[in-house]
């Protein structure tokens, strides 16, 4: 630690004022960009509240019965509970700073590397690639999202591995445990654990069995603790994978609910994918005037992905690409293809796509230094950071009528978190506890009010993609919220016996939506 602190101190004292500004600009731009959170439905529907459950309660048995998305149990939401800073700003004011903090750290790493490497073209391009995160997942930098943190981890891990293929062998503990830990943040990143083969094989070859045993034990412990938490919140080893149904606790979410949620996850990913590409297609046909930025970027990303094999093969045959980086490319490609086949939502692939762009940039530009060109390009990227952040800040202010005429206007903008007050809810009495239930069907967001849910669902209404079980099917397991929730026995039987009908009705609803679109 002392060595790292001394290294940072030496770098700070040796840089010029312009170089310090060069580093500070992206940091300040990100802080400006995240000053007010953008609208993000999942965060406002259940993630803010889930974070607050993690802040105020120990693991609640059967919490997934109250709202089945609480059963997803991402460790990102658990870790975020540490970074809301309610102890500073009060119980009603939380900030969600974890993902923006990590993004700032990555930007600092890139800009410092750019300066240290004499303004290499590759690092200038890497800075531009990192800016794409704003256009793809920027909406979740200031709010809560279980997608953004894995994206940032994967992008950083791949970039670091592409720049220095030996680092994972020099730091096998970090190189092996980081991908394992990311799985507990987002299950869809499990395929990325293939990258652990590099340090794993190295340790085997070097016969470092003690280090390997420790890492395997630590990995098992990380996954085991996560699975235990899954079991307590939902009754499943991993919710909503109903095939992993090994337990029969009274708080277990009904199997029918898990089946319905798994079907929804897959079909939602397909729908998001198809809508973005449909808009781009209609845009080029002249049927609509505007295509989404992400849709156009996705088209570009897939074109690059399709031509990348030819580049990799050519460079490898010409001996301009080593086998370690070819292996990285194979892992990236496998993860992209696997995600495309299982859940074709680009959110799950952005980390790999940005890693692929970094690999191609390294192949073509590593070691090339055109200082003036690189500096000019980097300045343009930084100006884009500033302009985008400023636009976001003004746009969010304009939505609530802030004119920025005095200091209090800035404070008002910060406090505009779209929080609902208790007047937006009815009270539902469950035992001796009060559950806040949403009043309006068109707006069932609960924000960070606790406990609060949308009351509607099966078996009284068909599933439309949001709340699955009706509040009337749930009861307390004891006297307090900490005792947890469970589904009433009579409704477990009804839901499980009629699941085929509920799934069929869900698919019929999706077909009607597609016809309307």
Short mmCIF file of C-alpha atoms in Angstrom, two decimals, residues 106-442:
data_model
loop_
_atom_site.label_atom_id
_atom_site.label_comp_id
_atom_site.label_asym_id
_atom_site.label_seq_id
_atom_site.Cartn_x
_atom_site.Cartn_y
_atom_site.Cartn_z
CA UNK A 106 -11.15 3.61 -14.66
CA UNK A 107 -10.98 7.02 -16.35
CA UNK A 108 -8.15 8.05 -14.03
CA UNK A 109 -6.28 4.85 -14.84
CA UNK A 110 -6.63 5.49 -18.59
CA UNK A 111 -5.69 9.20 -18.50
CA UNK A 112 -2.69 8.56 -16.22
CA UNK A 113 -1.55 5.74 -18.52
CA UNK A 114 -1.99 8.05 -21.51
CA UNK A 115 0.34 10.63 -19.95
CA UNK A 116 2.87 8.05 -18.70
CA UNK A 117 3.09 6.42 -22.14
CA UNK A 118 3.91 9.63 -23.97
CA UNK A 119 0.41 10.16 -25.38
CA UNK A 120 0.31 6.82 -27.19
CA UNK A 121 -2.38 6.54 -29.86
CA UNK A 122 -3.67 3.34 -28.27
CA UNK A 123 -4.41 5.03 -24.92
CA UNK A 124 -6.07 7.94 -26.72
CA UNK A 125 -8.39 5.46 -28.43
CA UNK A 126 -8.93 3.62 -25.12
CA UNK A 127 -10.09 6.93 -23.60
CA UNK A 128 -12.55 7.32 -26.48
CA UNK A 129 -13.78 3.73 -25.99
CA UNK A 130 -14.39 4.43 -22.30
CA UNK A 131 -16.53 7.41 -23.33
CA UNK A 132 -18.90 5.02 -25.14
CA UNK A 133 -20.07 3.84 -21.71
CA UNK A 134 -21.90 7.16 -21.39
CA UNK A 135 -23.87 6.45 -24.59
CA UNK A 136 -24.61 2.81 -23.84
CA UNK A 137 -25.25 2.69 -20.08
CA UNK A 138 -24.93 6.30 -18.95
CA UNK A 139 -28.49 6.34 -17.65
CA UNK A 140 -27.49 3.96 -14.85
CA UNK A 141 -24.35 5.79 -13.70
CA UNK A 142 -26.31 8.02 -11.32
CA UNK A 143 -29.03 5.57 -10.35
CA UNK A 144 -28.94 1.90 -9.50
CA UNK A 145 -28.39 -0.86 -12.03
CA UNK A 146 -27.15 -4.42 -11.72
CA UNK A 147 -25.81 -4.18 -15.30
CA UNK A 148 -23.34 -1.28 -15.12
CA UNK A 149 -20.93 -2.58 -12.49
CA UNK A 150 -20.26 -5.92 -14.26
CA UNK A 151 -19.79 -3.96 -17.51
CA UNK A 152 -17.15 -1.74 -15.88
CA UNK A 153 -15.38 -4.70 -14.22
CA UNK A 154 -15.27 -6.70 -17.46
CA UNK A 155 -14.08 -3.71 -19.50
CA UNK A 156 -11.31 -3.00 -17.00
CA UNK A 157 -10.29 -6.66 -16.67
CA UNK A 158 -10.12 -7.17 -20.45
CA UNK A 159 -8.31 -3.88 -21.06
CA UNK A 160 -5.74 -4.68 -18.39
CA UNK A 161 -5.27 -8.21 -19.80
CA UNK A 162 -4.88 -6.94 -23.38
CA UNK A 163 -2.29 -4.35 -22.37
CA UNK A 164 -0.33 -6.80 -20.19
CA UNK A 165 -1.10 -10.49 -20.66
CA UNK A 166 1.25 -11.37 -17.77
CA UNK A 167 -0.60 -9.46 -15.05
CA UNK A 168 -3.00 -12.31 -14.26
CA UNK A 169 -0.02 -14.59 -13.71
CA UNK A 170 1.68 -12.05 -11.46
CA UNK A 171 -1.51 -11.37 -9.49
CA UNK A 172 -3.41 -14.68 -9.63
CA UNK A 173 -5.46 -13.99 -6.50
CA UNK A 174 -7.09 -10.89 -8.00
CA UNK A 175 -7.24 -12.38 -11.49
CA UNK A 176 -9.13 -15.47 -10.29
CA UNK A 177 -11.38 -14.02 -7.60
CA UNK A 178 -12.58 -10.94 -9.50
CA UNK A 179 -14.52 -12.88 -12.22
CA UNK A 180 -15.95 -15.20 -9.54
CA UNK A 181 -17.12 -12.22 -7.51
CA UNK A 182 -18.71 -10.58 -10.57
CA UNK A 183 -20.97 -13.64 -10.93
CA UNK A 184 -22.59 -12.75 -7.59
CA UNK A 185 -23.31 -9.29 -9.02
CA UNK A 186 -24.80 -10.54 -12.30
CA UNK A 187 -25.38 -14.22 -13.07
CA UNK A 188 -25.11 -13.62 -16.83
CA UNK A 189 -21.36 -12.98 -16.38
CA UNK A 190 -20.72 -16.63 -15.43
CA UNK A 191 -19.25 -17.37 -18.87
CA UNK A 192 -16.58 -14.73 -18.25
CA UNK A 193 -15.09 -17.06 -15.62
CA UNK A 194 -13.46 -18.89 -18.53
CA UNK A 195 -10.78 -16.21 -18.35
CA UNK A 196 -9.72 -17.73 -15.02
CA UNK A 197 -8.15 -20.56 -17.02
CA UNK A 198 -5.10 -18.35 -17.73
CA UNK A 199 -3.90 -17.89 -14.12
CA UNK A 200 -5.28 -21.32 -13.12
CA UNK A 201 -3.17 -23.19 -15.70
CA UNK A 202 -0.17 -21.02 -14.80
CA UNK A 203 -0.42 -21.98 -11.12
CA UNK A 204 -0.70 -25.65 -12.07
CA UNK A 205 2.36 -25.48 -14.30
CA UNK A 206 4.33 -23.72 -11.58
CA UNK A 207 3.12 -26.31 -9.04
CA UNK A 208 1.90 -23.58 -6.71
CA UNK A 209 -0.63 -25.88 -5.10
CA UNK A 210 -0.87 -23.94 -1.83
CA UNK A 211 -1.88 -20.70 -3.60
CA UNK A 212 -4.26 -22.64 -5.85
CA UNK A 213 -5.91 -24.37 -2.88
CA UNK A 214 -6.44 -21.05 -1.13
CA UNK A 215 -7.96 -19.44 -4.25
CA UNK A 216 -10.29 -22.40 -4.86
CA UNK A 217 -11.38 -22.32 -1.21
CA UNK A 218 -11.97 -18.55 -1.36
CA UNK A 219 -13.97 -18.89 -4.59
CA UNK A 220 -16.09 -21.64 -3.05
CA UNK A 221 -16.71 -19.47 0.01
CA UNK A 222 -17.75 -16.43 -2.07
CA UNK A 223 -20.24 -18.45 -4.14
CA UNK A 224 -21.48 -20.41 -1.11
CA UNK A 225 -22.29 -17.30 0.93
CA UNK A 226 -24.11 -15.83 -2.06
CA UNK A 227 -26.10 -19.05 -2.52
CA UNK A 228 -27.01 -19.12 1.18
CA UNK A 229 -28.38 -15.61 0.86
CA UNK A 230 -30.32 -16.71 -2.24
CA UNK A 231 -31.82 -19.61 -0.32
CA UNK A 232 -32.90 -17.37 2.56
CA UNK A 233 -34.49 -14.68 0.36
CA UNK A 234 -36.19 -16.97 -2.20
CA UNK A 235 -35.83 -20.63 -1.19
CA UNK A 236 -33.82 -21.39 -4.35
CA UNK A 237 -30.11 -21.90 -4.86
CA UNK A 238 -30.28 -19.26 -7.63
CA UNK A 239 -33.57 -17.50 -8.28
CA UNK A 240 -35.42 -17.76 -10.68
CA UNK A 241 -33.68 -20.94 -11.94
CA UNK A 242 -36.49 -23.24 -10.83
CA UNK A 243 -34.52 -26.30 -12.00
CA UNK A 244 -32.26 -25.69 -8.98
CA UNK A 245 -35.10 -26.54 -6.60
CA UNK A 246 -33.58 -28.53 -3.74
CA UNK A 247 -35.30 -27.11 -0.65
CA UNK A 248 -38.73 -27.02 0.92
CA UNK A 249 -38.67 -24.10 3.35
CA UNK A 250 -41.97 -22.47 4.21
CA UNK A 251 -40.70 -19.17 2.76
CA UNK A 252 -39.87 -20.60 -0.68
CA UNK A 253 -41.28 -18.62 -3.59
CA UNK A 254 -43.79 -20.82 -5.47
CA UNK A 255 -42.26 -22.73 -8.37
CA UNK A 256 -44.90 -21.28 -10.69
CA UNK A 257 -43.70 -17.76 -9.89
CA UNK A 258 -40.10 -18.73 -10.70
CA UNK A 259 -41.17 -20.31 -14.02
CA UNK A 260 -43.07 -17.16 -14.98
CA UNK A 261 -40.17 -14.88 -14.07
CA UNK A 262 -37.64 -16.95 -16.03
CA UNK A 263 -39.88 -16.81 -19.11
CA UNK A 264 -40.21 -13.05 -18.71
CA UNK A 265 -36.45 -12.46 -18.40
CA UNK A 266 -35.75 -14.27 -21.68
CA UNK A 267 -38.62 -12.67 -23.59
CA UNK A 268 -37.88 -9.19 -22.28
CA UNK A 269 -34.29 -9.48 -23.53
CA UNK A 270 -35.57 -10.56 -26.97
CA UNK A 271 -38.06 -7.69 -27.07
CA UNK A 272 -35.48 -5.00 -26.18
CA UNK A 273 -33.12 -6.39 -28.81
CA UNK A 274 -35.79 -6.48 -31.54
CA UNK A 275 -37.21 -3.02 -30.78
CA UNK A 276 -33.81 -1.27 -31.06
CA UNK A 277 -33.01 -2.95 -34.36
CA UNK A 278 -36.52 -2.39 -35.71
CA UNK A 279 -36.18 1.36 -35.09
CA UNK A 280 -32.86 1.44 -36.93
CA UNK A 281 -34.37 -0.50 -39.82
CA UNK A 282 -37.36 1.86 -40.05
CA UNK A 283 -35.00 4.85 -39.81
CA UNK A 284 -32.99 3.72 -42.86
CA UNK A 285 -36.22 3.02 -44.75
CA UNK A 286 -37.37 6.57 -44.04
CA UNK A 287 -40.45 5.42 -42.12
CA UNK A 288 -39.41 7.14 -38.87
CA UNK A 289 -37.32 10.29 -38.44
CA UNK A 290 -35.07 9.18 -35.60
CA UNK A 291 -33.31 5.99 -34.56
CA UNK A 292 -32.07 5.46 -31.02
CA UNK A 293 -28.39 6.20 -30.39
CA UNK A 294 -27.97 2.82 -28.75
CA UNK A 295 -29.65 1.12 -31.70
CA UNK A 296 -27.21 2.67 -34.17
CA UNK A 297 -24.28 1.86 -31.89
CA UNK A 298 -25.47 -1.74 -31.61
CA UNK A 299 -25.48 -2.07 -35.40
CA UNK A 300 -21.90 -0.74 -35.53
CA UNK A 301 -20.83 -3.05 -32.70
CA UNK A 302 -22.21 -6.14 -34.44
CA UNK A 303 -20.54 -5.19 -37.75
CA UNK A 304 -17.21 -4.90 -35.92
CA UNK A 305 -17.85 -8.23 -34.21
CA UNK A 306 -18.50 -9.91 -37.58
CA UNK A 307 -15.34 -8.59 -39.25
CA UNK A 308 -13.10 -9.14 -36.20
CA UNK A 309 -12.38 -12.86 -36.91
CA UNK A 310 -10.76 -12.01 -40.25
CA UNK A 311 -8.54 -9.42 -38.58
CA UNK A 312 -7.52 -11.76 -35.75
CA UNK A 313 -6.73 -14.66 -38.09
CA UNK A 314 -4.73 -12.44 -40.46
CA UNK A 315 -2.69 -10.85 -37.67
CA UNK A 316 -2.02 -14.20 -36.02
CA UNK A 317 -0.83 -15.78 -39.26
CA UNK A 318 1.47 -12.82 -39.84
CA UNK A 319 2.83 -13.39 -36.31
CA UNK A 320 1.67 -9.93 -35.20
CA UNK A 321 -0.60 -11.32 -32.53
CA UNK A 322 0.43 -13.66 -29.71
CA UNK A 323 -1.52 -16.71 -28.55
CA UNK A 324 -2.48 -15.12 -25.18
CA UNK A 325 -4.41 -12.33 -26.90
CA UNK A 326 -5.95 -14.80 -29.34
CA UNK A 327 -7.25 -16.70 -26.30
CA UNK A 328 -8.70 -13.45 -24.93
CA UNK A 329 -10.46 -12.92 -28.26
CA UNK A 330 -11.90 -16.45 -28.14
CA UNK A 331 -13.29 -15.82 -24.65
CA UNK A 332 -14.79 -12.48 -25.70
CA UNK A 333 -16.43 -14.07 -28.76
CA UNK A 334 -17.77 -17.03 -26.81
CA UNK A 335 -19.34 -14.74 -24.18
CA UNK A 336 -20.97 -12.53 -26.84
CA UNK A 337 -22.38 -15.49 -28.77
CA UNK A 338 -23.59 -17.25 -25.61
CA UNK A 339 -25.38 -14.13 -24.37
CA UNK A 340 -26.87 -13.52 -27.81
CA UNK A 341 -28.34 -17.03 -27.88
CA UNK A 342 -29.60 -17.10 -24.28
CA UNK A 343 -30.62 -13.47 -23.59
CA UNK A 344 -30.11 -11.23 -26.64
CA UNK A 345 -30.01 -7.93 -24.76
CA UNK A 346 -26.99 -5.80 -25.59
CA UNK A 347 -26.72 -4.66 -21.97
CA UNK A 348 -25.16 -8.03 -21.19
CA UNK A 349 -22.61 -7.70 -24.00
CA UNK A 350 -21.34 -4.12 -23.76
CA UNK A 351 -18.39 -5.04 -21.52
CA UNK A 352 -17.23 -7.67 -24.03
CA UNK A 353 -17.83 -5.40 -27.02
CA UNK A 354 -15.75 -2.62 -25.46
CA UNK A 355 -13.09 -5.22 -24.66
CA UNK A 356 -13.11 -6.30 -28.32
CA UNK A 357 -12.70 -2.68 -29.46
CA UNK A 358 -9.76 -2.36 -27.05
CA UNK A 359 -8.15 -5.51 -28.50
CA UNK A 360 -8.50 -4.24 -32.08
CA UNK A 361 -7.10 -0.84 -31.08
CA UNK A 362 -4.15 -2.57 -29.43
CA UNK A 363 -3.48 -4.67 -32.54
CA UNK A 364 -3.36 -1.68 -34.86
CA UNK A 365 -1.97 1.12 -32.71
CA UNK A 366 0.05 -0.24 -29.79
CA UNK A 367 3.48 1.38 -29.61
CA UNK A 368 2.63 4.11 -32.09
CA UNK A 369 3.10 7.63 -30.79
CA UNK A 370 1.86 10.64 -32.68
CA UNK A 371 1.78 13.01 -29.75
CA UNK A 372 0.10 15.99 -31.44
CA UNK A 373 -2.57 13.84 -33.08
CA UNK A 374 -3.18 11.87 -29.87
CA UNK A 375 -3.33 15.00 -27.73
CA UNK A 376 -5.78 16.61 -30.18
CA UNK A 377 -7.96 13.48 -30.21
CA UNK A 378 -7.86 13.21 -26.42
CA UNK A 379 -8.82 16.88 -26.03
CA UNK A 380 -11.78 16.30 -28.35
CA UNK A 381 -12.85 13.29 -26.26
CA UNK A 382 -12.56 15.33 -23.05
CA UNK A 383 -14.55 18.17 -24.64
CA UNK A 384 -17.20 15.61 -25.53
CA UNK A 385 -17.25 14.51 -21.89
CA UNK A 386 -17.78 18.10 -20.78
CA UNK A 387 -20.46 18.86 -23.40
CA UNK A 388 -22.38 15.65 -22.71
CA UNK A 389 -22.28 16.18 -18.95
CA UNK A 390 -23.34 19.82 -19.28
CA UNK A 391 -26.22 18.92 -21.60
CA UNK A 392 -27.37 16.19 -19.19
CA UNK A 393 -27.23 18.62 -16.27
CA UNK A 394 -29.20 21.35 -18.07
CA UNK A 395 -31.67 18.91 -19.59
CA UNK A 396 -32.54 17.32 -16.24
CA UNK A 397 -32.89 20.80 -14.73
CA UNK A 398 -35.19 21.87 -17.56
CA UNK A 399 -37.50 18.92 -16.94
CA UNK A 400 -38.38 20.33 -13.51
CA UNK A 401 -38.22 24.01 -14.48
CA UNK A 402 -34.92 24.93 -12.78
CA UNK A 403 -33.50 28.20 -14.19
CA UNK A 404 -30.12 28.16 -12.39
CA UNK A 405 -30.49 31.77 -11.26
CA UNK A 406 -29.09 31.23 -7.78
CA UNK A 407 -27.40 28.67 -5.55
CA UNK A 408 -30.68 27.19 -4.28
CA UNK A 409 -31.61 26.19 -7.83
CA UNK A 410 -28.65 23.80 -7.84
CA UNK A 411 -29.70 22.42 -4.46
CA UNK A 412 -33.26 21.93 -5.71
CA UNK A 413 -31.97 20.07 -8.73
CA UNK A 414 -29.92 17.74 -6.53
CA UNK A 415 -32.91 16.97 -4.33
CA UNK A 416 -35.09 16.15 -7.33
CA UNK A 417 -34.90 12.37 -7.01
CA UNK A 418 -38.45 11.61 -8.16
CA UNK A 419 -39.27 10.29 -4.69
CA UNK A 420 -42.85 9.50 -4.00
CA UNK A 421 -44.41 10.53 -0.74
CA UNK A 422 -46.73 8.34 1.30
CA UNK A 423 -49.75 10.03 -0.29
CA UNK A 424 -49.00 7.99 -3.44
CA UNK A 425 -49.84 4.78 -1.61
CA UNK A 426 -52.66 3.01 0.16
CA UNK A 427 -52.02 1.11 3.38
CA UNK A 428 -52.41 -2.66 3.44
CA UNK A 429 -52.36 -4.38 6.80
CA UNK A 430 -50.52 -7.69 6.90
CA UNK A 431 -50.71 -9.06 10.42
CA UNK A 432 -49.58 -6.24 12.70
CA UNK A 433 -47.46 -4.64 9.95
CA UNK A 434 -48.38 -2.00 7.37
CA UNK A 435 -47.40 -2.51 3.73
CA UNK A 436 -47.59 0.50 1.38
CA UNK A 437 -49.27 -0.46 -1.89
CA UNK A 438 -49.30 1.70 -5.02
CA UNK A 439 -52.51 3.54 -5.88
CA UNK A 440 -52.13 3.99 -9.64
CA UNK A 441 -51.88 1.11 -12.08
CA UNK A 442 -49.85 3.10 -14.62
#
